[in-house]
XYZ file of C-alpha atoms in Angstrom:
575
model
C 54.826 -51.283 -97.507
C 54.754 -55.122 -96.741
C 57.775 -57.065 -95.588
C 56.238 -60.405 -96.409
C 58.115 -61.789 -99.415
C 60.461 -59.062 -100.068
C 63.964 -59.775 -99.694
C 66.154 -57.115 -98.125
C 70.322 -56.909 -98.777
C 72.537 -54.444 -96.570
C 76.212 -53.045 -97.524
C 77.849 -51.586 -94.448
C 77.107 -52.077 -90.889
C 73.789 -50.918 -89.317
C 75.100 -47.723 -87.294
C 71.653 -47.152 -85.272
C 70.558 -50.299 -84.539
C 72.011 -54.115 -84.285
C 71.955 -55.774 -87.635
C 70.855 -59.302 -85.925
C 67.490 -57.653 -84.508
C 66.565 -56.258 -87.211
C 67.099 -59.769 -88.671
C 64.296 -61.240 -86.324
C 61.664 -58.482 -86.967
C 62.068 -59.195 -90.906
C 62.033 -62.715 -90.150
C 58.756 -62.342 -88.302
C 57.418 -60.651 -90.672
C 57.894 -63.130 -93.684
C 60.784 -61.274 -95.445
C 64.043 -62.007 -96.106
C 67.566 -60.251 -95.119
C 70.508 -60.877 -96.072
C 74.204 -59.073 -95.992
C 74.631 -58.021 -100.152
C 72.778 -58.248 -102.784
C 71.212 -61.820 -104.674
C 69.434 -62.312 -107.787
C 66.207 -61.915 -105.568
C 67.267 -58.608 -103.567
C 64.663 -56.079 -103.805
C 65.631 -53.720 -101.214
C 69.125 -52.961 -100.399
C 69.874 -51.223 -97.059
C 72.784 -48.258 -97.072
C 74.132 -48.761 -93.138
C 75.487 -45.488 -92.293
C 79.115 -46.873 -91.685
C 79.235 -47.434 -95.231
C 80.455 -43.284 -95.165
C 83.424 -44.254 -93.193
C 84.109 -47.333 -95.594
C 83.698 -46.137 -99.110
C 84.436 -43.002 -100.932
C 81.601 -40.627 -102.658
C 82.165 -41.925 -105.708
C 82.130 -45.686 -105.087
C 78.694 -44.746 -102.839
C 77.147 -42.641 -106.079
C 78.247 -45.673 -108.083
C 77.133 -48.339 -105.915
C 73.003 -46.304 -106.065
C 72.820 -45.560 -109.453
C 73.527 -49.384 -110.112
C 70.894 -50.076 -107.419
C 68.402 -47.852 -109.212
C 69.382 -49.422 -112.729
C 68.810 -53.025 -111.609
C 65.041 -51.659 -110.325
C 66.318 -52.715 -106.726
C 64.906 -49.979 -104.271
C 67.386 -48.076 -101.957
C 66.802 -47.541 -98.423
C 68.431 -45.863 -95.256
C 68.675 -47.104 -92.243
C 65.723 -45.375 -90.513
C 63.712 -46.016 -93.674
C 64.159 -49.956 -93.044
C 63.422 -49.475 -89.643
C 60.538 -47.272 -90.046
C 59.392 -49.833 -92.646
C 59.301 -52.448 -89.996
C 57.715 -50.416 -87.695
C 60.463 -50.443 -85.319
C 60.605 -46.442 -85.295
C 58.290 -43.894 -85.985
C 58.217 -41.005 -88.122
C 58.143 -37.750 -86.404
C 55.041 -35.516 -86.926
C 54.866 -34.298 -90.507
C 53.406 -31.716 -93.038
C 52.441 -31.835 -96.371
C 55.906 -31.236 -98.141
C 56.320 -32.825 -101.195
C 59.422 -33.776 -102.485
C 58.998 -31.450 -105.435
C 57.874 -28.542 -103.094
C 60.757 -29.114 -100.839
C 63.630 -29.224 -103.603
C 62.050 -25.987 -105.440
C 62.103 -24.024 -101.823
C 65.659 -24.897 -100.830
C 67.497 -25.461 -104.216
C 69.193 -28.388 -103.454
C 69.934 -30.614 -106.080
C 67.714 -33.553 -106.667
C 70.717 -35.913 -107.132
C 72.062 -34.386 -103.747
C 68.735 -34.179 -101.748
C 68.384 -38.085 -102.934
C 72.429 -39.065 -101.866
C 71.395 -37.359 -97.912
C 68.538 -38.724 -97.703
C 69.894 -42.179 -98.270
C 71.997 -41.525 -95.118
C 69.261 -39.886 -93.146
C 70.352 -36.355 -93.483
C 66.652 -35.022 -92.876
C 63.787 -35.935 -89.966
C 61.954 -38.291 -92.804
C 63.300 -40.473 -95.571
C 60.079 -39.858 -98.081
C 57.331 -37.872 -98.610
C 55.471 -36.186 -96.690
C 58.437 -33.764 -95.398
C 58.024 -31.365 -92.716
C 59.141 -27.614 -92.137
C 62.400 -29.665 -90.004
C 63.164 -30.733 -93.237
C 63.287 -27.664 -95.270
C 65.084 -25.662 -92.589
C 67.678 -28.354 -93.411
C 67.797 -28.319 -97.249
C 68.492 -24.717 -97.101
C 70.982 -25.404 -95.253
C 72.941 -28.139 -96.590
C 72.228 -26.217 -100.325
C 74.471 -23.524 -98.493
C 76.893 -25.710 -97.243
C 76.983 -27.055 -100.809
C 78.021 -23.621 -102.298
C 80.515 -23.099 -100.115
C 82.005 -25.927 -101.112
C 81.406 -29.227 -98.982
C 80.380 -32.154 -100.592
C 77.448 -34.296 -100.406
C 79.166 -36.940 -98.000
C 80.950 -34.819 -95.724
C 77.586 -33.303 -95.019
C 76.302 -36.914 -94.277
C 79.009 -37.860 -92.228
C 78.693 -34.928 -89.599
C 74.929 -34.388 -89.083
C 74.530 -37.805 -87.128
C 77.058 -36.359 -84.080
C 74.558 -33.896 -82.655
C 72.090 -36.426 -82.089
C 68.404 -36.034 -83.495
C 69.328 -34.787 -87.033
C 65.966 -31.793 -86.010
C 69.066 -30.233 -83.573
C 70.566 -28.794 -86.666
C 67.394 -26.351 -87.371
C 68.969 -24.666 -84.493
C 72.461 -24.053 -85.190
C 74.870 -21.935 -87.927
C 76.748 -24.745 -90.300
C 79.669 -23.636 -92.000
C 82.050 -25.578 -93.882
C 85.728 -24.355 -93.753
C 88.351 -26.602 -96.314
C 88.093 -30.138 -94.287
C 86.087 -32.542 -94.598
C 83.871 -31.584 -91.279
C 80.921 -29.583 -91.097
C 80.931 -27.077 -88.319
C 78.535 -25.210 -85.920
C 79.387 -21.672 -85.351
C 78.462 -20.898 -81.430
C 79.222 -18.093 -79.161
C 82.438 -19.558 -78.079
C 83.361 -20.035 -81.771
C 83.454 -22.802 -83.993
C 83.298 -26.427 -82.798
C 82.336 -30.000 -84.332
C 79.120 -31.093 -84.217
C 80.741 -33.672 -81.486
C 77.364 -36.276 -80.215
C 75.750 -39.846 -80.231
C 74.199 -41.770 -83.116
C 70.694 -41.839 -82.862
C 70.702 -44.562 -80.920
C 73.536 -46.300 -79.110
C 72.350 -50.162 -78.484
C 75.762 -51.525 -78.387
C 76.545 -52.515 -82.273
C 80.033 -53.295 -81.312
C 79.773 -57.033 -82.486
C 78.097 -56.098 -85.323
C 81.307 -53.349 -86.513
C 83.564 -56.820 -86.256
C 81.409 -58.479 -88.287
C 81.472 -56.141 -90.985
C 85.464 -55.565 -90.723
C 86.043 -59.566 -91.210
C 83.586 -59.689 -94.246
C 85.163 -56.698 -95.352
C 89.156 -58.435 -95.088
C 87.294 -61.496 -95.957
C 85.900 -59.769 -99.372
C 89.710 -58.411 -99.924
C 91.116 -61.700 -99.479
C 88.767 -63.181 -101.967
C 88.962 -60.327 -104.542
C 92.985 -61.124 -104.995
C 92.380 -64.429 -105.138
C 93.688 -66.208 -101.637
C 91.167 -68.317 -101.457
C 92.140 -70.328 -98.187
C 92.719 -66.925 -95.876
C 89.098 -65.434 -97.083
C 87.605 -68.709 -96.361
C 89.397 -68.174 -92.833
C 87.829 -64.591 -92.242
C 84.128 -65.856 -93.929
C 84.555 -68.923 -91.168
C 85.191 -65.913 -88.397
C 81.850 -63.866 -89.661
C 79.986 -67.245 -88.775
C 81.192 -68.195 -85.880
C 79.669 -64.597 -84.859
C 76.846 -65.230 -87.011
C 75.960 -68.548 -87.905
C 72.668 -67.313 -88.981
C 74.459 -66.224 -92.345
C 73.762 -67.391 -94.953
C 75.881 -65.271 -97.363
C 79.090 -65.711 -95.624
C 78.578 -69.612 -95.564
C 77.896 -69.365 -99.306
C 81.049 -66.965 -99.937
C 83.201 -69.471 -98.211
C 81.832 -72.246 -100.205
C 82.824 -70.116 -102.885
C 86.317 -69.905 -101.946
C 86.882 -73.546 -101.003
C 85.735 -74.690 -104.188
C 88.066 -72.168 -105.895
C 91.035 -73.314 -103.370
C 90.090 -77.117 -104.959
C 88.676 -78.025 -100.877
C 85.640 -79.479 -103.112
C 83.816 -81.598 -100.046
C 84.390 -78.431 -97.769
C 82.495 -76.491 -100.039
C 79.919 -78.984 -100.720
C 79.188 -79.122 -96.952
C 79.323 -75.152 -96.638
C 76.838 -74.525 -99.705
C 74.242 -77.253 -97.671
C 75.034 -74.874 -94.722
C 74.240 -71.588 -96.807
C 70.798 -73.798 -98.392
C 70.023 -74.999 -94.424
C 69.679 -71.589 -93.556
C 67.989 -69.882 -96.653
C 66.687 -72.543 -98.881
C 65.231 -69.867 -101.167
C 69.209 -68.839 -102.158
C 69.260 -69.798 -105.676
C 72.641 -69.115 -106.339
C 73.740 -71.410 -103.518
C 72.089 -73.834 -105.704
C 73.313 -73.084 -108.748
C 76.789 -73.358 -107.302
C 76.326 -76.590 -105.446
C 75.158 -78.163 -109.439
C 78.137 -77.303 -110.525
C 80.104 -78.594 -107.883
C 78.448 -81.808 -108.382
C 79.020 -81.689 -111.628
C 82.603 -81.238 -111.704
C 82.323 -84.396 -109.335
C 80.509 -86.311 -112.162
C 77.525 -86.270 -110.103
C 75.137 -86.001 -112.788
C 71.523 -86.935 -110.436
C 72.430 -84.249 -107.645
C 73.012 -82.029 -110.360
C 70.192 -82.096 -112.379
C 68.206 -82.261 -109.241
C 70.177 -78.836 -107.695
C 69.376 -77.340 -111.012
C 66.079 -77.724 -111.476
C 65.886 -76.323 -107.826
C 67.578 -72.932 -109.140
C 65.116 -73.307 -112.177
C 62.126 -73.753 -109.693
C 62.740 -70.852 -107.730
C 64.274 -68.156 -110.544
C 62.247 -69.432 -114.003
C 64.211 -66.303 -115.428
C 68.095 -67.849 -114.296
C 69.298 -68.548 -118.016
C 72.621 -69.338 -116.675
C 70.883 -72.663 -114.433
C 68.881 -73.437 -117.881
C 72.124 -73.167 -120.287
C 74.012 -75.567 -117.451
C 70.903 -77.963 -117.432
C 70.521 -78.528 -121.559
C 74.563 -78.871 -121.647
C 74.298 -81.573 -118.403
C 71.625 -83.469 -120.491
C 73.329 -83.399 -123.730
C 76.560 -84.877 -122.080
C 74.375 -87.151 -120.627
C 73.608 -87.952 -124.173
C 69.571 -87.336 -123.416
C 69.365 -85.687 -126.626
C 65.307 -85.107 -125.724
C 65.990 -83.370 -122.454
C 68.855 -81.029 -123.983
C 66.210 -80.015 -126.832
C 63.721 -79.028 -124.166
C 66.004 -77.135 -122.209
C 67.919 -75.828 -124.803
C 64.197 -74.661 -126.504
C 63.915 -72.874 -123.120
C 67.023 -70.910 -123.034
C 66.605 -69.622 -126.132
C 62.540 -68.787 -126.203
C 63.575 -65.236 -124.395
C 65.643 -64.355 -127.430
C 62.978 -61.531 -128.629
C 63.288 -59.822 -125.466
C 67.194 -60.247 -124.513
C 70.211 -58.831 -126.820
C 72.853 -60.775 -128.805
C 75.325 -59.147 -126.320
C 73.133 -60.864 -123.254
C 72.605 -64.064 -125.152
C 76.434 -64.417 -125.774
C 77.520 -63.063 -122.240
C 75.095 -65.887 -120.678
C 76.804 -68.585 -122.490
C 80.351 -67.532 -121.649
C 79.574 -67.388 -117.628
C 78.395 -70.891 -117.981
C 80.325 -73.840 -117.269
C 80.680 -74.931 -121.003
C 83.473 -74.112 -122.905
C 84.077 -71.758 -125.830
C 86.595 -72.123 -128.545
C 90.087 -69.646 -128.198
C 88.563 -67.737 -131.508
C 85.194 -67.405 -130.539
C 86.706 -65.969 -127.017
C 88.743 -64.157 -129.332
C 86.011 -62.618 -131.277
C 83.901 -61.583 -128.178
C 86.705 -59.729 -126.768
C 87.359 -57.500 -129.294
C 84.571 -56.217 -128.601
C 85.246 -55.594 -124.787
C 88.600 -53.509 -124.674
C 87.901 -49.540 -123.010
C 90.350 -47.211 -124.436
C 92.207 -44.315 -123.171
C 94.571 -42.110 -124.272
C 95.823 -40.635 -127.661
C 95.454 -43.356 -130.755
C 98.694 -42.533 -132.163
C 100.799 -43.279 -129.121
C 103.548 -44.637 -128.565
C 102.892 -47.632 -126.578
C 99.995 -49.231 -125.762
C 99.656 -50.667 -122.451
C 96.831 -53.734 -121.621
C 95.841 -53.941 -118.363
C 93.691 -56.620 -116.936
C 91.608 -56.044 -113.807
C 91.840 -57.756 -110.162
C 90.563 -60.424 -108.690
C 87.096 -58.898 -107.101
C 86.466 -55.506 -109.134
C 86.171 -54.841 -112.745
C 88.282 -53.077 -115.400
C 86.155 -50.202 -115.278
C 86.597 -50.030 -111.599
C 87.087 -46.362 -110.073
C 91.086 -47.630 -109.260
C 91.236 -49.101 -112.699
C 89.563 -46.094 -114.594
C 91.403 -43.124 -112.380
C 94.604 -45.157 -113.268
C 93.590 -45.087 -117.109
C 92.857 -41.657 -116.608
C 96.563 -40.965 -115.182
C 98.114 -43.077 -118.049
C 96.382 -41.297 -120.843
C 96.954 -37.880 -119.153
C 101.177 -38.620 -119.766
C 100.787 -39.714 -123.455
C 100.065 -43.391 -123.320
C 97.118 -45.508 -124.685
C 95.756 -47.719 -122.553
C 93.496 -50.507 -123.090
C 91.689 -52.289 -120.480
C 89.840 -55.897 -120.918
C 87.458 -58.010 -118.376
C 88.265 -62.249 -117.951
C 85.441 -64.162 -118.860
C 84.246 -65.066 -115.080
C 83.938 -61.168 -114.016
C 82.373 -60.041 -117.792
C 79.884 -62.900 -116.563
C 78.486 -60.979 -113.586
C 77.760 -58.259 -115.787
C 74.505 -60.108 -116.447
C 74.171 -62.072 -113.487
C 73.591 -61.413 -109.338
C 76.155 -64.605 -108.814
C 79.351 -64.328 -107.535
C 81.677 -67.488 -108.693
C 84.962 -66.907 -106.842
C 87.539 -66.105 -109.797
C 89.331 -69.023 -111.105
C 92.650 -69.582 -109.774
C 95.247 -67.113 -111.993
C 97.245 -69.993 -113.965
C 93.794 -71.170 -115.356
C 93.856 -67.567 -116.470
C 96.571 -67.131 -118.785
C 94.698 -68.553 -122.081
C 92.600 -65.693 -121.614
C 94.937 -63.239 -121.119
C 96.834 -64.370 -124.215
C 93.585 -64.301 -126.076
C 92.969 -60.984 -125.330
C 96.552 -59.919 -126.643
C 96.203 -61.222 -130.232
C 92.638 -59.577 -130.151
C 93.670 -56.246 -129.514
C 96.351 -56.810 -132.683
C 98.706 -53.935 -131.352
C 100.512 -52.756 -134.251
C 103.221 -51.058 -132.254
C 104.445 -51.511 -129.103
C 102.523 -53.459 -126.519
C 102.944 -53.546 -123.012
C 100.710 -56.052 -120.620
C 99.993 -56.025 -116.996
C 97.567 -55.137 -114.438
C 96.283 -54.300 -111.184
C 97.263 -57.236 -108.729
C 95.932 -60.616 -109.718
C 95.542 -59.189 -113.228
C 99.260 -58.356 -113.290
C 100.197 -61.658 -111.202
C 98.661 -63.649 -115.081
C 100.658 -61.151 -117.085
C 103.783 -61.801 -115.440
C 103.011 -65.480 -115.966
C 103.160 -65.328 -119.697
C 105.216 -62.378 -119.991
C 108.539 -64.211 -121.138
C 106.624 -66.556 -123.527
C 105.584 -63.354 -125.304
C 108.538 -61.055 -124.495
C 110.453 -64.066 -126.755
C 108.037 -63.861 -129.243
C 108.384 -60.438 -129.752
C 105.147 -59.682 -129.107
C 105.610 -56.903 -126.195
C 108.217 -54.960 -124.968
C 107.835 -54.659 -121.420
C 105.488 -55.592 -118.216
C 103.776 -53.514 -115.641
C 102.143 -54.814 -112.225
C 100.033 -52.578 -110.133
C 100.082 -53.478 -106.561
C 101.684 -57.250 -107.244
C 100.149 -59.523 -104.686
C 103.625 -61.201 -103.413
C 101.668 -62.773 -100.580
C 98.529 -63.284 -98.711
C 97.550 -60.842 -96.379
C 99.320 -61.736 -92.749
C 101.486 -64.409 -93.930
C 104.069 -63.523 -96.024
C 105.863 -66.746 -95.709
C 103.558 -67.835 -98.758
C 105.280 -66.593 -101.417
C 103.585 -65.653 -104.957
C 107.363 -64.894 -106.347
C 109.268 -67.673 -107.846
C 108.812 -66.767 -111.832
C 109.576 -63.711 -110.621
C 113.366 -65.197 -109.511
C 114.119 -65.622 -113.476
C 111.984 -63.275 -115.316
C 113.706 -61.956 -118.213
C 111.111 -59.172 -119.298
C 111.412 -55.868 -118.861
C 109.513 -55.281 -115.664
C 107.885 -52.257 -113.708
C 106.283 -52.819 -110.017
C 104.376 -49.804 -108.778
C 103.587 -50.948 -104.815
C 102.437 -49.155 -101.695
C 104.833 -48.949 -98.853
C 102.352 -50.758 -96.585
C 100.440 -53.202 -99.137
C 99.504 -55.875 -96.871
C 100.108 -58.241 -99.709
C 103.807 -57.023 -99.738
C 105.531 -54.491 -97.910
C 108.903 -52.162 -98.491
C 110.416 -54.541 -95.831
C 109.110 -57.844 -97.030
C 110.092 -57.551 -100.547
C 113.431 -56.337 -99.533
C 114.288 -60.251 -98.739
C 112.769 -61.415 -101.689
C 115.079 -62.788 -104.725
C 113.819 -60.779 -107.880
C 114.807 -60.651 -111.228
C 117.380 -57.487 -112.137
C 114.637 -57.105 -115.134
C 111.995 -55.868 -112.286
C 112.047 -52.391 -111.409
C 109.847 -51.210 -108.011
C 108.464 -48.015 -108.337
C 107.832 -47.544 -104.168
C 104.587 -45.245 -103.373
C 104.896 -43.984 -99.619
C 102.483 -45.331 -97.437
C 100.388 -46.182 -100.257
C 98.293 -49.450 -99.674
C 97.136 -51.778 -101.983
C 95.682 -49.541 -103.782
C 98.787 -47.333 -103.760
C 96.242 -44.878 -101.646
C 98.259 -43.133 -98.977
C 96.714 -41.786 -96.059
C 97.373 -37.905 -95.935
C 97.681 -36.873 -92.832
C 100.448 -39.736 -92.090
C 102.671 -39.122 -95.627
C 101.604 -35.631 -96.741
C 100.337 -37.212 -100.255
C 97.698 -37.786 -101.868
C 95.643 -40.834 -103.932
C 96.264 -38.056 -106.869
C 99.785 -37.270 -106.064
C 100.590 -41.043 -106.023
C 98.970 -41.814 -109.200
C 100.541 -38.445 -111.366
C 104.151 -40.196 -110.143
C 102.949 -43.660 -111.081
C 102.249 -42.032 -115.092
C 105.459 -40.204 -115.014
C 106.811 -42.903 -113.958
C 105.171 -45.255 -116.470
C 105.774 -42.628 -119.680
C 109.709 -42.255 -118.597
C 109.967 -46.224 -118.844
C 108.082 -46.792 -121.084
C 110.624 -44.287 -123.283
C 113.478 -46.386 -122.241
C 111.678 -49.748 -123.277
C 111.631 -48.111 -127.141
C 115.370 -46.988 -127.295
């Protein structure tokens, strides 16, 4: 297949060959890569390290919503067999079909390997290699390893053809093993290839902190980590954009003017980049460089409905009432072809604004409920800053709720329902710009009994800003924070915690022992209100996941103490 105008995205690090050369070659060839996904992604690479990263169900998640948006995965030796950088060993005529019948491995489970180069080839045709190795991994499957543990072993014998050779067994971890005279051992090796990727492992670890950073909303420290990534790469044009992104949001407007040039200096087809420089200018009351920046989005995406919505609003303040009508005659001529539900979502992730009612009305729409209808308490839990409500943490902890008796309702802030329907990623709005919304989403769920607000860091950060107001009211009874983001990552002389000094509503904290943004020891020195109750999860992170091996408990242990928990106050909050 051609590399000429195709665009190419990857999500974790290249573990077989250095992300930066494989750059060139697509370069060379007229295509495009770039770290992520854009509106214009059409392939998106799975680096191998991504297993080490990410848990099976955030990979399974992360390819089904590849294969939804029509955006074609790859593995890593599939990109580099695509540009001809490695060859395919010597094949038969396997088919797919043929080879899934003949082994019995499940399609779903043959495609999930595959993406992580469990096999000699990465598409049709397949050779007898290949085979051997279904029949195995279907065996390894019965016995009871899963997909990724499978994927995460193979790669340590070398050549993944060694395998044909050898007796895998699986035996309660998550290893796979090779049974040899001596006994069972690991199948201990090298990567494919070993061309020194150490730079490029860094690189991914500060995009991943910076991503964290940005997600919970400390806009300056991401900006920090993106500036890191580029002084390793300043070929990247993704990281300059993020950190234009965060600037902007951290109110450093002429920074991030200069970094979204940067990110359009190195990739002048990145039409969010341009998107999100318009707006910039237009917040500036640059109205020209606006209009101009638009039209460039417009030029290069004639599908971007959010650039045309932004363009007809910019001309009707302009009062070019002509202009507007055009555009506004163009945003709405796909209406046979998109949904009401599209149409509306469009308009909210622009930059105009929407009336408290009509946000109102949308959202009622846009709660997920769990848990029995007759409960008790009902408890409203907004999401954090980066993922959305239904969010494997969010959902698992909705899960956990509802399993102990409560209903929960979850509900998505405007600029995160907004990407929903759109590849760009505005940096969420600073959280006291979010309470409106939050409050907005309280009278539209109408609880008629007991209501309960909170959420999972940043989301529970705007909750406990308006908690009082409506704890006065007598609109809720109580407030719950998941992981409360006291302070930024590293610096925890930046306190997030003075409404917390006074707060007079009933108040539940469930944090990990070593949250970065807040640790047992740091928020032992903090002055809190004698409403706030901390629930402490041992050596659960920010995610109040604990690591195993170092506390003996599990993500599920933490999370059936964190209902209990939740259900036992939630019974004192009603007496």
């Amino acid at each position: 297949m051609a590399v000429a105008g195709q665009t190419f995205g990857i999500v974790g690090a290249l573990a077989a060959f250095p992300r930066r050369l494989a750059a060139r070659e697509v370069e060379r060839q007229l295509g495009h890569l770039r770290r992520g996904i854009t509106r214009q992604t059409s392939h998106l690479v799975f680096g191998r390290s991504l297993l080490s990263k990410a848990s099976e169900a955030e990979i399974e998640t992360r390819f089904d919503s590849e294969i939804r948006q029509n955006r074609r995965p790859l593995s890593e030796n599939g990109f580099l067999r695509m540009l001809g950088l490695i060859t395919a060993p010597e094949t038969s005529a396997l088919t797919r079909q043929s080879l899934l019948e003949q082994s019995r491995l499940a399609a779903r489970t043959f495609d999930l390997l595959s993406l992580f180069d469990a096999f000699e080839h990465d598409s049709e045709p397949y050779s007898f290699r290949d085979l051997i190795l279904a029949r195995k991994y279907a065996g390894l499957i019965d016995s009871g390893a899963t997909w990724s543990a499978i994927a995460r072993s193979v790669h340590r014998s070398g050549s993944v053809a060694a395998l044909t050779a050898l007796s895998l067994h699986h035996e309660g971890a998550d290893t796979i093993y090779a049974r040899r005279a001596e006994g069972l051992s690991e199948l201990d090796g090298q990567l494919l290839f070993d061309l020194g990727t150490s730079s490029d492992a860094e690189l991914e670890d500060l995009f991943a902190q910076a991503e964290a950073a940005e997600e919970d909303g400390f806009y300056d420290e991401a900006a920090a980590f993106y500036q890191r990534c580029l002084a390793i790469d300043p070929t990247d044009s993704v990281a300059a954009f993020n950190r234009a992104n965060c600037l902007k949001a951290a109110d450093r407007q002429l920074e991030a003017a200069h970094d979204y040039i940067r990110a359009l200096k190195l990739d002048s087809s990145f039409v969010e980049a341009w998107f999100n420089l318009a707006g910039l200018m237009s917040d500036r009351g640059r109205v020209d460089a606006a209009r101009r920046y638009l039209n460039k989005a417009i030029e290069l995406d004639a599908d971007y409905a959010d650039a045309v919505f932004n363009l007809a609003k910019l001309e009707f303040d302009a009062d070019n009432l002509s202009e507007a009508r055009r555009w506004w005659r163009r945003y709405l001529e796909p209406i046979r072809t998109r949904s009401g539900r599209e149409l509306q979502n469009a308009a909210y992730s622009s930059s105009t604004s929407i009336s408290f009612q009509g946000r109102l009305a949308e959202m009622g729409e846009k709660f997920l409920f769990d848990g029995p209808n007759d409960a008790a308490v009902t408890i409203l839990l907004a999401h954090g800053a980066g993922a959305p409500m239904d969010s494997t943490s969010m959902t698992a902890t909705a899960k956990a709720l509802a399993a102990a008796g409560v209903r929960v309702a979850r509900f998505e802030f405007g600029y995160m329902a907004a990407r929903r329907t759109s590849e760009d990623r505005r940096p969420p709005p600073r959280a006291e710009t979010l309470k409106p919304e939050y409050e907005a989403a309280v009278a539209a769920l109408g609880a008629t009994g007991p209501l309960v607000i909170g959420g999972k860091s940043m989301g529970g950060r705007v909750a406990s800003m308006i908690a009082d107001g409506l704890h006065s009211d007598g609109k809720i009874a109580g407030l719950l924070c998941l992981g409360y983001p006291f302070h930024p990552p590293a610096k925890p002389e930046q306190l997030r915690t003075k409404h917390l000094a006074d707060l007079k509503t009933p108040t539940l904290i469930c944090q990990g022992t070593r949250d970065e943004f807040g640790t047992r020891e740091d928020v032992a020195g903090y002055v809190l209100s004698k409403a706030i109750e901390i629930l402490w999860l041992e050596d659960g992170d920010h995610d109040l996941k604990p690591r195993k091996s170092v506390s003996g408990f599990s993500a599920a242990d933490h999370l059936m103490t964190v209902a209990e928990t939740v259900r036992t106050w939630t019974d004192r909050l009603m007496r």
